[in-house]
mmCIF file of C-alpha atoms and ligand atoms in Angstrom:
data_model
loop_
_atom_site.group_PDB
_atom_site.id
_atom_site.type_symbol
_atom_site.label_atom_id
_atom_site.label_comp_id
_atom_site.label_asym_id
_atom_site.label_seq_id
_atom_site.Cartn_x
_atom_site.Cartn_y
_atom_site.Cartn_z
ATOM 1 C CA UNK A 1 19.048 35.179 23.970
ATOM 2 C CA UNK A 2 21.273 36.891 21.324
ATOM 3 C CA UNK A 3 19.908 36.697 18.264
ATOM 4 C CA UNK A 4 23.269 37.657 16.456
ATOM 5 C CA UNK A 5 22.208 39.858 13.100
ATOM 6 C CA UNK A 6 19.017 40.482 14.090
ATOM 7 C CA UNK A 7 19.949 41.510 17.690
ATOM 8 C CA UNK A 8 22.227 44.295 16.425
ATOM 9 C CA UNK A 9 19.891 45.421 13.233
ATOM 10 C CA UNK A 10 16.997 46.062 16.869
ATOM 11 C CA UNK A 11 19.576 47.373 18.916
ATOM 12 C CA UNK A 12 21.157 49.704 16.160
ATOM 13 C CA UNK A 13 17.116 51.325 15.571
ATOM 14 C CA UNK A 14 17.028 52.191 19.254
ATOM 15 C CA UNK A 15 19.731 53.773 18.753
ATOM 16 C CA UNK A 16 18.677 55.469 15.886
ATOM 17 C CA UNK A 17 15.783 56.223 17.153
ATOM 18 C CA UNK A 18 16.904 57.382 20.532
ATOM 19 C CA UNK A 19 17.543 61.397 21.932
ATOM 20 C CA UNK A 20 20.082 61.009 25.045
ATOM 21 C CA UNK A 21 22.443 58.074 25.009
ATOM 22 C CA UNK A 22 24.040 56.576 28.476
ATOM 23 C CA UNK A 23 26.642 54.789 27.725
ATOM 24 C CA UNK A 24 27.277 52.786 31.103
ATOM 25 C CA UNK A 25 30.758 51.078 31.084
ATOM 26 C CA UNK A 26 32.797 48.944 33.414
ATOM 27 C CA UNK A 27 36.036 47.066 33.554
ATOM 28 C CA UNK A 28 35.284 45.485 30.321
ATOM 29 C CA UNK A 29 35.223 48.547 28.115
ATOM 30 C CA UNK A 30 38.837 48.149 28.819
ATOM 31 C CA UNK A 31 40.173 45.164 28.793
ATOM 32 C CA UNK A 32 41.277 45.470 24.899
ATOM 33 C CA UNK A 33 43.337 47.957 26.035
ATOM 34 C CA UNK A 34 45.688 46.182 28.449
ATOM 35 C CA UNK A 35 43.643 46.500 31.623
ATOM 36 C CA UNK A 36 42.774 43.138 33.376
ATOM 37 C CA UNK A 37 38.884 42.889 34.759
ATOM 38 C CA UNK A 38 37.869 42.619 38.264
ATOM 39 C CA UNK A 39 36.277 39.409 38.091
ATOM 40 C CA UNK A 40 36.601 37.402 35.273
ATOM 41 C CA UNK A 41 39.288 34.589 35.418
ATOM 42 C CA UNK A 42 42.706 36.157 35.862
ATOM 43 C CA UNK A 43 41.271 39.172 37.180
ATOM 44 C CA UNK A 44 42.156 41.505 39.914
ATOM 45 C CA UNK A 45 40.650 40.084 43.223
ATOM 46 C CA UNK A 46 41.439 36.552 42.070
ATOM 47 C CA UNK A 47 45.394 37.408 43.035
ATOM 48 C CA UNK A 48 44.603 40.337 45.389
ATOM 49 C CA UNK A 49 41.544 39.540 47.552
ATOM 50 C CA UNK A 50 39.183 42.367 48.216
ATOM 51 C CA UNK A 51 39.089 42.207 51.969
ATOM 52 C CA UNK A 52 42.973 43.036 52.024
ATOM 53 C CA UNK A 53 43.168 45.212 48.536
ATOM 54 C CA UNK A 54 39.550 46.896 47.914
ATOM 55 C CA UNK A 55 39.097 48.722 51.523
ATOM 56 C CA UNK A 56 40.490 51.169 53.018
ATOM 57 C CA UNK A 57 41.201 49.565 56.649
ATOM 58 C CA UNK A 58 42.528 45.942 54.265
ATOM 59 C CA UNK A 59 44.558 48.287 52.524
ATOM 60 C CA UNK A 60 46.432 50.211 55.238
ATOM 61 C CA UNK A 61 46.464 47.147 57.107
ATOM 62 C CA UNK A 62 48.252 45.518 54.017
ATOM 63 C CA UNK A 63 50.685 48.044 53.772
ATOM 64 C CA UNK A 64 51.332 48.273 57.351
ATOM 65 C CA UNK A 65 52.149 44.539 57.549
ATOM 66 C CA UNK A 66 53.450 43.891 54.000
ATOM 67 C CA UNK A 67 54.935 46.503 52.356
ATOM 68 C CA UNK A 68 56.170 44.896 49.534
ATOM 69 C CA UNK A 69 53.075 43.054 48.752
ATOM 70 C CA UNK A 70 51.281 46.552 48.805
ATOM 71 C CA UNK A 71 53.917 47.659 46.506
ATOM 72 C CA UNK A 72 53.294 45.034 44.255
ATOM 73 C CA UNK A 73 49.232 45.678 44.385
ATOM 74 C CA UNK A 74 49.530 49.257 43.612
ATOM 75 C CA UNK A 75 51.930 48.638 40.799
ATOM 76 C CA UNK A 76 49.867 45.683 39.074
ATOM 77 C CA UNK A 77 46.641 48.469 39.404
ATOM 78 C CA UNK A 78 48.699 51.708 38.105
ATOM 79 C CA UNK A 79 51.094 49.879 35.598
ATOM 80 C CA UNK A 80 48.586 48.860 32.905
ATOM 81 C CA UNK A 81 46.730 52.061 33.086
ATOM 82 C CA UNK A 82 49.892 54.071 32.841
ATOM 83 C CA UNK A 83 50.570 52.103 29.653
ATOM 84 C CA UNK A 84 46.673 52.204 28.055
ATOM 85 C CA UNK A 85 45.202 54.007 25.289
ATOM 86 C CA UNK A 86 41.884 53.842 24.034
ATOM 87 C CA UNK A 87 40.830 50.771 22.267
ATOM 88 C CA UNK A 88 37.735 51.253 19.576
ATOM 89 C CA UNK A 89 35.232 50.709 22.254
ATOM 90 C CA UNK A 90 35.890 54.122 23.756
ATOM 91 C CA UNK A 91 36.888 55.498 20.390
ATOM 92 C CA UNK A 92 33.140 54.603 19.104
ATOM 93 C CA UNK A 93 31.569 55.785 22.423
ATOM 94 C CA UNK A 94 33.070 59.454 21.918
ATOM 95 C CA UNK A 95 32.461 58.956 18.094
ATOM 96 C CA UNK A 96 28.464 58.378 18.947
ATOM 97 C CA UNK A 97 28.385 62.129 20.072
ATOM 98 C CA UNK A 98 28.457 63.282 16.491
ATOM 99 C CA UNK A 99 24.662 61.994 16.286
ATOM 100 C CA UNK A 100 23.028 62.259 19.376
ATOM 101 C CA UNK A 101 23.593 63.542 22.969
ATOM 102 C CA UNK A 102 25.734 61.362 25.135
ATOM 103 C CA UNK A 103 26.368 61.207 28.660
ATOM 104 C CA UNK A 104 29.472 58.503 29.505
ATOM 105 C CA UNK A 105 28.882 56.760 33.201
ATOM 106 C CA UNK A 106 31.769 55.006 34.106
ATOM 107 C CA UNK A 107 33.213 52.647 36.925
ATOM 108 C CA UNK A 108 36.628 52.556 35.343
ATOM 109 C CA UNK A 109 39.509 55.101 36.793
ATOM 110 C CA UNK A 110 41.638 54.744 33.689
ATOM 111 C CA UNK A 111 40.675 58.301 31.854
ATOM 112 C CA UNK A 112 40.615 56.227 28.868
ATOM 113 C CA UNK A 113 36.780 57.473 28.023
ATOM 114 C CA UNK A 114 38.120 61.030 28.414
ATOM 115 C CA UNK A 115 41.418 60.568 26.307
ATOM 116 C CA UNK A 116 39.128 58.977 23.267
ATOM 117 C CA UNK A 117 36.881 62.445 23.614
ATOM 118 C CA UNK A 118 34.098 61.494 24.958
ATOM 119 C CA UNK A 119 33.305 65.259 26.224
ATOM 120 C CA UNK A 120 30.647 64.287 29.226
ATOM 121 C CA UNK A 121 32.220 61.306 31.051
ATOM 122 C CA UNK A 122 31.008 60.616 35.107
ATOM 123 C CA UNK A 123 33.626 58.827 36.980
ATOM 124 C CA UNK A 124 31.214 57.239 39.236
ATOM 125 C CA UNK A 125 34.551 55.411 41.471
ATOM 126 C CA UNK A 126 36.653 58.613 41.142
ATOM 127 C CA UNK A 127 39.534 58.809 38.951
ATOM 128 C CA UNK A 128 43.604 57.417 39.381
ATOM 129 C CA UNK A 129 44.510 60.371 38.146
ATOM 130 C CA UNK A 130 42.935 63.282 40.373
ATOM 131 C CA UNK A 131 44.759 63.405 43.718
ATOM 132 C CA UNK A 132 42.439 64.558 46.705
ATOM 133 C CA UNK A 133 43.436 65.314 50.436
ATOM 134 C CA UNK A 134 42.018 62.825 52.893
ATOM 135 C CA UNK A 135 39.362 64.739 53.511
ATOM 136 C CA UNK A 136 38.627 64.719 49.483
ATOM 137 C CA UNK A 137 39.766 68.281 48.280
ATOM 138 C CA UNK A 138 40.774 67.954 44.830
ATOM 139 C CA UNK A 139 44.866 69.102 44.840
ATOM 140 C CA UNK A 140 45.665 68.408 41.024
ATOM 141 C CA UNK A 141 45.401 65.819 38.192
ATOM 142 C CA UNK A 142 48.224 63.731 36.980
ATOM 143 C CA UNK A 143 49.226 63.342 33.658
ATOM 144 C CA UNK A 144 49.277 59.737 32.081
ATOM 145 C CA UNK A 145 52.904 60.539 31.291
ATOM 146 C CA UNK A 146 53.278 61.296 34.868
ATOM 147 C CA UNK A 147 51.373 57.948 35.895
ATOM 148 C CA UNK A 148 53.986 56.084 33.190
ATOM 149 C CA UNK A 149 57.049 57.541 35.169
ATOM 150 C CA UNK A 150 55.688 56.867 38.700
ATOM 151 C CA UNK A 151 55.160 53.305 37.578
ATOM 152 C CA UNK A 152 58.596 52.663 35.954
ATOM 153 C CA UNK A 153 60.045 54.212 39.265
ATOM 154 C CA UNK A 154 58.155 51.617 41.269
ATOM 155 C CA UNK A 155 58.872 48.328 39.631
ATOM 156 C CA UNK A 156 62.731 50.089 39.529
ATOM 157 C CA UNK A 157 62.077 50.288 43.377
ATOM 158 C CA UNK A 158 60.513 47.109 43.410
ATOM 159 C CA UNK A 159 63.089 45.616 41.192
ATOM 160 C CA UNK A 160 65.634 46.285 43.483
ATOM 161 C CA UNK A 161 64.346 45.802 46.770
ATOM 162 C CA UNK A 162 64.338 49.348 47.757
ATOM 163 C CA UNK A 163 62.747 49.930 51.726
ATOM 164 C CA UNK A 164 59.758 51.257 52.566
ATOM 165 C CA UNK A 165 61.121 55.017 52.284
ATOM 166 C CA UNK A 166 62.357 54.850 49.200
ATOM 167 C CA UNK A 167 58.981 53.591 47.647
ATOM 168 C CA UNK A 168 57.013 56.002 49.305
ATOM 169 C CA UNK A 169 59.491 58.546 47.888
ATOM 170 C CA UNK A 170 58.249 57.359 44.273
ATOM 171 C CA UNK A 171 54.908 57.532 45.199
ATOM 172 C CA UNK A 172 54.790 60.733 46.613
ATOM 173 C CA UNK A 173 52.701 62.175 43.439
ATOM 174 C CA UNK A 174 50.483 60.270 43.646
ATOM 175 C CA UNK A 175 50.197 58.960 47.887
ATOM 176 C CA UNK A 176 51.266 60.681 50.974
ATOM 177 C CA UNK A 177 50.283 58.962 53.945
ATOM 178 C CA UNK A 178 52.564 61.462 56.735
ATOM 179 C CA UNK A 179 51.662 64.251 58.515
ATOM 180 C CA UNK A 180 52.982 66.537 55.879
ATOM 181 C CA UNK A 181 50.680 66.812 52.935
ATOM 182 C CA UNK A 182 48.588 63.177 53.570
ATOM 183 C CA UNK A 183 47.049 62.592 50.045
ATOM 184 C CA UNK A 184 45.582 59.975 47.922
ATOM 185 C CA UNK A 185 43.741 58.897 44.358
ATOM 186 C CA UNK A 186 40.256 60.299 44.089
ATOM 187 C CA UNK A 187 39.442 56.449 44.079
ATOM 188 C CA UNK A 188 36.293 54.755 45.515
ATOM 189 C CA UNK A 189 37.038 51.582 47.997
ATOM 190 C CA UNK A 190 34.896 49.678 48.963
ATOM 191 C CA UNK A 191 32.662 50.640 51.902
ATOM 192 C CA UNK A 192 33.635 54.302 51.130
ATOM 193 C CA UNK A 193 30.672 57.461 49.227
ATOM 194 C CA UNK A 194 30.553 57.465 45.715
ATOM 195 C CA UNK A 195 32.319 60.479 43.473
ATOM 196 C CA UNK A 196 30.909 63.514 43.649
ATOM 197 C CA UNK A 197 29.455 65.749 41.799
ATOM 198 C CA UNK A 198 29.532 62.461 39.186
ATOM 199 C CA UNK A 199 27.598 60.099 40.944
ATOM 200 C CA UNK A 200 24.342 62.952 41.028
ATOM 201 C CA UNK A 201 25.258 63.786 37.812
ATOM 202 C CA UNK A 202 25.127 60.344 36.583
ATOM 203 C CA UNK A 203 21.732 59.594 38.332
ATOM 204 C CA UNK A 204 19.715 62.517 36.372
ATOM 205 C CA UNK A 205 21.509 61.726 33.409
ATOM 206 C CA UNK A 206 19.547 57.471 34.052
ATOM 207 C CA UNK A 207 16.756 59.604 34.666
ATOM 208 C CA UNK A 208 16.250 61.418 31.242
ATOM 209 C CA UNK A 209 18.081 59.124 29.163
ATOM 210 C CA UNK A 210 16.150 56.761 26.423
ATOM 211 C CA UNK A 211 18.769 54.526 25.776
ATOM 212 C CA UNK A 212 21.682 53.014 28.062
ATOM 213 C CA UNK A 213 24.033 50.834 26.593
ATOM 214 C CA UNK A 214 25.640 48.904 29.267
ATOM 215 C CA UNK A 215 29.337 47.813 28.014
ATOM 216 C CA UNK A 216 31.776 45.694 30.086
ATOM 217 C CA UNK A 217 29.977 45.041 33.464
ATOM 218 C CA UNK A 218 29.390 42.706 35.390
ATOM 219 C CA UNK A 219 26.812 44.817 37.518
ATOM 220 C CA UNK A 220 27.069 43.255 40.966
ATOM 221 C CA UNK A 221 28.536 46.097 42.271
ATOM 222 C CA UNK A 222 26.107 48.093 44.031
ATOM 223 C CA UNK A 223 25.174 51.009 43.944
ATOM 224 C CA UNK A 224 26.727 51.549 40.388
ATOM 225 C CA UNK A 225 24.628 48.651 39.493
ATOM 226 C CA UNK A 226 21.357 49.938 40.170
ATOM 227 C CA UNK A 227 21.559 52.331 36.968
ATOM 228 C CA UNK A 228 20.482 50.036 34.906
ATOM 229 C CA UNK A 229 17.489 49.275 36.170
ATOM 230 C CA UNK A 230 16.520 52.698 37.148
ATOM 231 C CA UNK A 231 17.092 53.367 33.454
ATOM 232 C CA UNK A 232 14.420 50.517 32.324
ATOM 233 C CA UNK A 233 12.366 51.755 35.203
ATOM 234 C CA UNK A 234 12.388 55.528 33.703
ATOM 235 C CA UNK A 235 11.332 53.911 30.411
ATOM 236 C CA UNK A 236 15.211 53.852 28.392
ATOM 237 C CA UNK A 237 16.176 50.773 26.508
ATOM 238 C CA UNK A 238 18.444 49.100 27.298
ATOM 239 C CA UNK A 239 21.326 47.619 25.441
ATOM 240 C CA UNK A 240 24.045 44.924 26.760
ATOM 241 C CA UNK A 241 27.412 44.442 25.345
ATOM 242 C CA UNK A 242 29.102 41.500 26.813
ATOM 243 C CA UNK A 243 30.601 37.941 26.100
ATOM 244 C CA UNK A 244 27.937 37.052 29.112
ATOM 245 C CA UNK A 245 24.666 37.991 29.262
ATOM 246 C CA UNK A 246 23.249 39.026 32.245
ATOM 247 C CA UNK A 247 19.552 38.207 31.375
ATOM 248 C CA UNK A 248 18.453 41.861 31.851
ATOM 249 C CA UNK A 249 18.412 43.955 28.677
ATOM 250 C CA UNK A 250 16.355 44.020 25.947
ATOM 251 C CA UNK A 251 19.623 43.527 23.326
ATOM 252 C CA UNK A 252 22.363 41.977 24.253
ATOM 253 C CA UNK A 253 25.357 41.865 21.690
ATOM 254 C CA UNK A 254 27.732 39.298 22.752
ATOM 255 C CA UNK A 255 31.657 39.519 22.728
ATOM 256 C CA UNK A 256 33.855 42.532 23.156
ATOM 257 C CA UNK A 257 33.319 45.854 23.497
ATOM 258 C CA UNK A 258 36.108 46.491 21.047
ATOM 259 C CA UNK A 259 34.270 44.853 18.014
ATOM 260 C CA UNK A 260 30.625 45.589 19.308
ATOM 261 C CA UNK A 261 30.721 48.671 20.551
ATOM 262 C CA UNK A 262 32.003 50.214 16.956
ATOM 263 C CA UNK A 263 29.637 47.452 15.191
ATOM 264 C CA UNK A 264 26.494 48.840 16.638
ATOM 265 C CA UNK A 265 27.480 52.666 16.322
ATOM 266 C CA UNK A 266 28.018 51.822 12.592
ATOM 267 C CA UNK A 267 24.996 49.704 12.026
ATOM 268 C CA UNK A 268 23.135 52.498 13.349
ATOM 269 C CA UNK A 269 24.245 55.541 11.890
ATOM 270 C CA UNK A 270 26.952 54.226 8.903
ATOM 271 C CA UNK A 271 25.008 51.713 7.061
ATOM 272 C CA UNK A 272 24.438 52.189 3.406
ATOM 273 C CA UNK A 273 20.915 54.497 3.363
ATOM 274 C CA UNK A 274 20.991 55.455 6.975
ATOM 275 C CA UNK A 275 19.201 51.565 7.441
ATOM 276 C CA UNK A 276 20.712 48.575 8.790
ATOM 277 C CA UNK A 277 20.593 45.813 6.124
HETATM 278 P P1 LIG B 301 34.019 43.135 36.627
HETATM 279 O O1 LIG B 301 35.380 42.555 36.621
HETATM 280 O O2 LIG B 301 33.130 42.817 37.770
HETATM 281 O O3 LIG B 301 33.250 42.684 35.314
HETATM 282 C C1 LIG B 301 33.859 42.788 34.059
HETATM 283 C C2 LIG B 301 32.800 42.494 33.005
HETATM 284 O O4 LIG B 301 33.390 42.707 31.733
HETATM 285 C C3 LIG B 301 32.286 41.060 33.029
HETATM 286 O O5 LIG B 301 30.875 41.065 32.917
HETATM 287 C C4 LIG B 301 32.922 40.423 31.774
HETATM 288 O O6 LIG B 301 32.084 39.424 31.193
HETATM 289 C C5 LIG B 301 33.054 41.644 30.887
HETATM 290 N N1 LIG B 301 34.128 41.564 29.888
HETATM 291 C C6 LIG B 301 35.318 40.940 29.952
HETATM 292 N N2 LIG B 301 36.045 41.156 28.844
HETATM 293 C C7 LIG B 301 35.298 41.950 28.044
HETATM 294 C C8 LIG B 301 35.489 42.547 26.763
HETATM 295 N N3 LIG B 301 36.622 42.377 26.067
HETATM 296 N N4 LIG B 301 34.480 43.283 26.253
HETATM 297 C C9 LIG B 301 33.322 43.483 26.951
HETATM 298 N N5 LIG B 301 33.097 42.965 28.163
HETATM 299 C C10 LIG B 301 34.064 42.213 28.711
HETATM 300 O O7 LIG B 301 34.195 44.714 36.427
HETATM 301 P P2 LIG B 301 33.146 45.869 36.723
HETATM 302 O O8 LIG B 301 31.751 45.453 36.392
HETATM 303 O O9 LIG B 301 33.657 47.103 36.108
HETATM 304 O O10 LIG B 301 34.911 48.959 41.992
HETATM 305 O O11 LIG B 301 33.287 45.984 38.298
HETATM 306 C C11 LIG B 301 32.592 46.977 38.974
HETATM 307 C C12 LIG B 301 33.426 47.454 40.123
HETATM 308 O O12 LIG B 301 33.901 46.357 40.898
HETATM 309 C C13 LIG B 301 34.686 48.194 39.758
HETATM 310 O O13 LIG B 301 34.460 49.533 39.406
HETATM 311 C C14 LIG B 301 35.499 48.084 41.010
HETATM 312 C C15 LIG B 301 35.273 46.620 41.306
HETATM 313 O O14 LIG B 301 35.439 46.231 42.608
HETATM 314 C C16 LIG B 301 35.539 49.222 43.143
HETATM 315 O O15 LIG B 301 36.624 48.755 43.411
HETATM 316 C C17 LIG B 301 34.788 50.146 44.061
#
């Protein structure tokens, strides 16, 4: 149950109290800044269903058979990140680093942690921005300005009906799918390993943390999910912030990460006397 005031004055003293942050975030961290969710109502798979848009084999199928419709998937994914910047969640995650260690895990491929300054951030699903061969040798990072262009290109493409060619021609940056220099996002589909070296990194970071605060998940999404858990398990508290609560953590601040994620850093470290009133 959230206990409104009283929720935040506990969850603020862990926080006080606590030696190495996690800050855990998902889709939700970002959705102030322009980027829909996954699953809430309006959200990603509700117009493009996972088994055609979240695999690899769905997705190659899908642009095999319907290019345009794989067009418009991979512009309604890279558009809105293009466009983002950091909303005060992430701003008050990279601010929490000026009073105790922090280690960012996070499902989102945005960069938008990273931008606000958070200085250890674990893209546990890889990043939009880092290109890999097939074979997942890191080739070079994009620029969001570079993301911004490749997107205008491809609604331009879009816009006017260009063929197949000429789209891959604006994707090119960022996807090559012929024999000549096949690359792709360092993104994690479904079905496919999680990043590395983040994912190990973000597993000994659970292990030694003693407080997670898990923003913007939905945590059905395995194994991400399991963190956590494992955190509680190693003995962290842990803190929820989320308009729904999932019934796990000890705290649970409801609404959005924008307002509760800044809230609770300043309760805990910015209130009059160093104590939260
Ligand atoms: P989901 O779409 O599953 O969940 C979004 C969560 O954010 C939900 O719990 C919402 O209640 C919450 N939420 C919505 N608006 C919010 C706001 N303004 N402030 C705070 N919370 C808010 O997204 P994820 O949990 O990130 O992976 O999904 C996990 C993974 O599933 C993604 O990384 C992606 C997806 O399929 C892959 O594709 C491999």
């Amino acid at each position: 149950m959230n206990r409104d005031g009283s929720e935040m004055a506990r969850a603020a003293e862990l926080l006080r109290q606590a030696r190495h942050v996690v800050v855990f975030s998902g889709a939700g961290v970002s959705a102030e800044s322009g980027i829909a969710t996954f699953r809430d109502a309006g959200g990603v798979w509700e117009e493009f269903p996972p088994e055609r848009f979240a695999t690899l084999g769905g997705l190659m199928k899908t642009a095999a058979s319907d290019p345009p419709e794989f067009a418009r998937f991979l512009l309604a994914v890279v558009e809105p990140i293009a466009r983002a910047e950091p909303n005060a969640a992430h701003r008050a995650a990279a601010e929490l680093e000026r009073h105790v260690q922090v280690t960012v895990i996070t499902q989102n491929i945005d960069a938008l942690h990273t931008d606000a300054g958070s200085t250890v951030v674990h893209e546990v699903h890889g990043s939009l921005f880092d290109i890999v061969s097939l074979r997942g040798r890191f080739l070079r990072r994009l620029t969001r300005e570079q993301m911004r262009e490749l997107a205008s290109g491809l609604r331009e493409a879009m816009a006017n009906r260009s063929g197949v060619t000429a789209v891959m021609g604006v994707l090119r940056p960022m996807l090559g799918l012929g024999i000549r220099g096949a690359h792709r996002p360092n993104v994690v589909l479904f079905g496919e390993g999680m990043a590395e070296p983040a994912w190990t990194l973000a597993q000994e970071a659970v292990r030694e943390c003693d407080c997670m605060i898990s923003v913007g998940t939905s945590g059905v999404v395995m194994p991400a999910a399991m963190l956590p858990m494992q955190a509680q398990a190693a003995g962290a508290a842990l803190i929820e912030i989320n308009p729904e609560c999932s019934g796990d953590a000890d705290h649970w601040l409801q609404g959005s990460a924008d307002e509760q994620m800044p809230a609770l850093v300043q309760h805990a470290f910015e209130a009059p006397g160093g104590s939260v009133s």
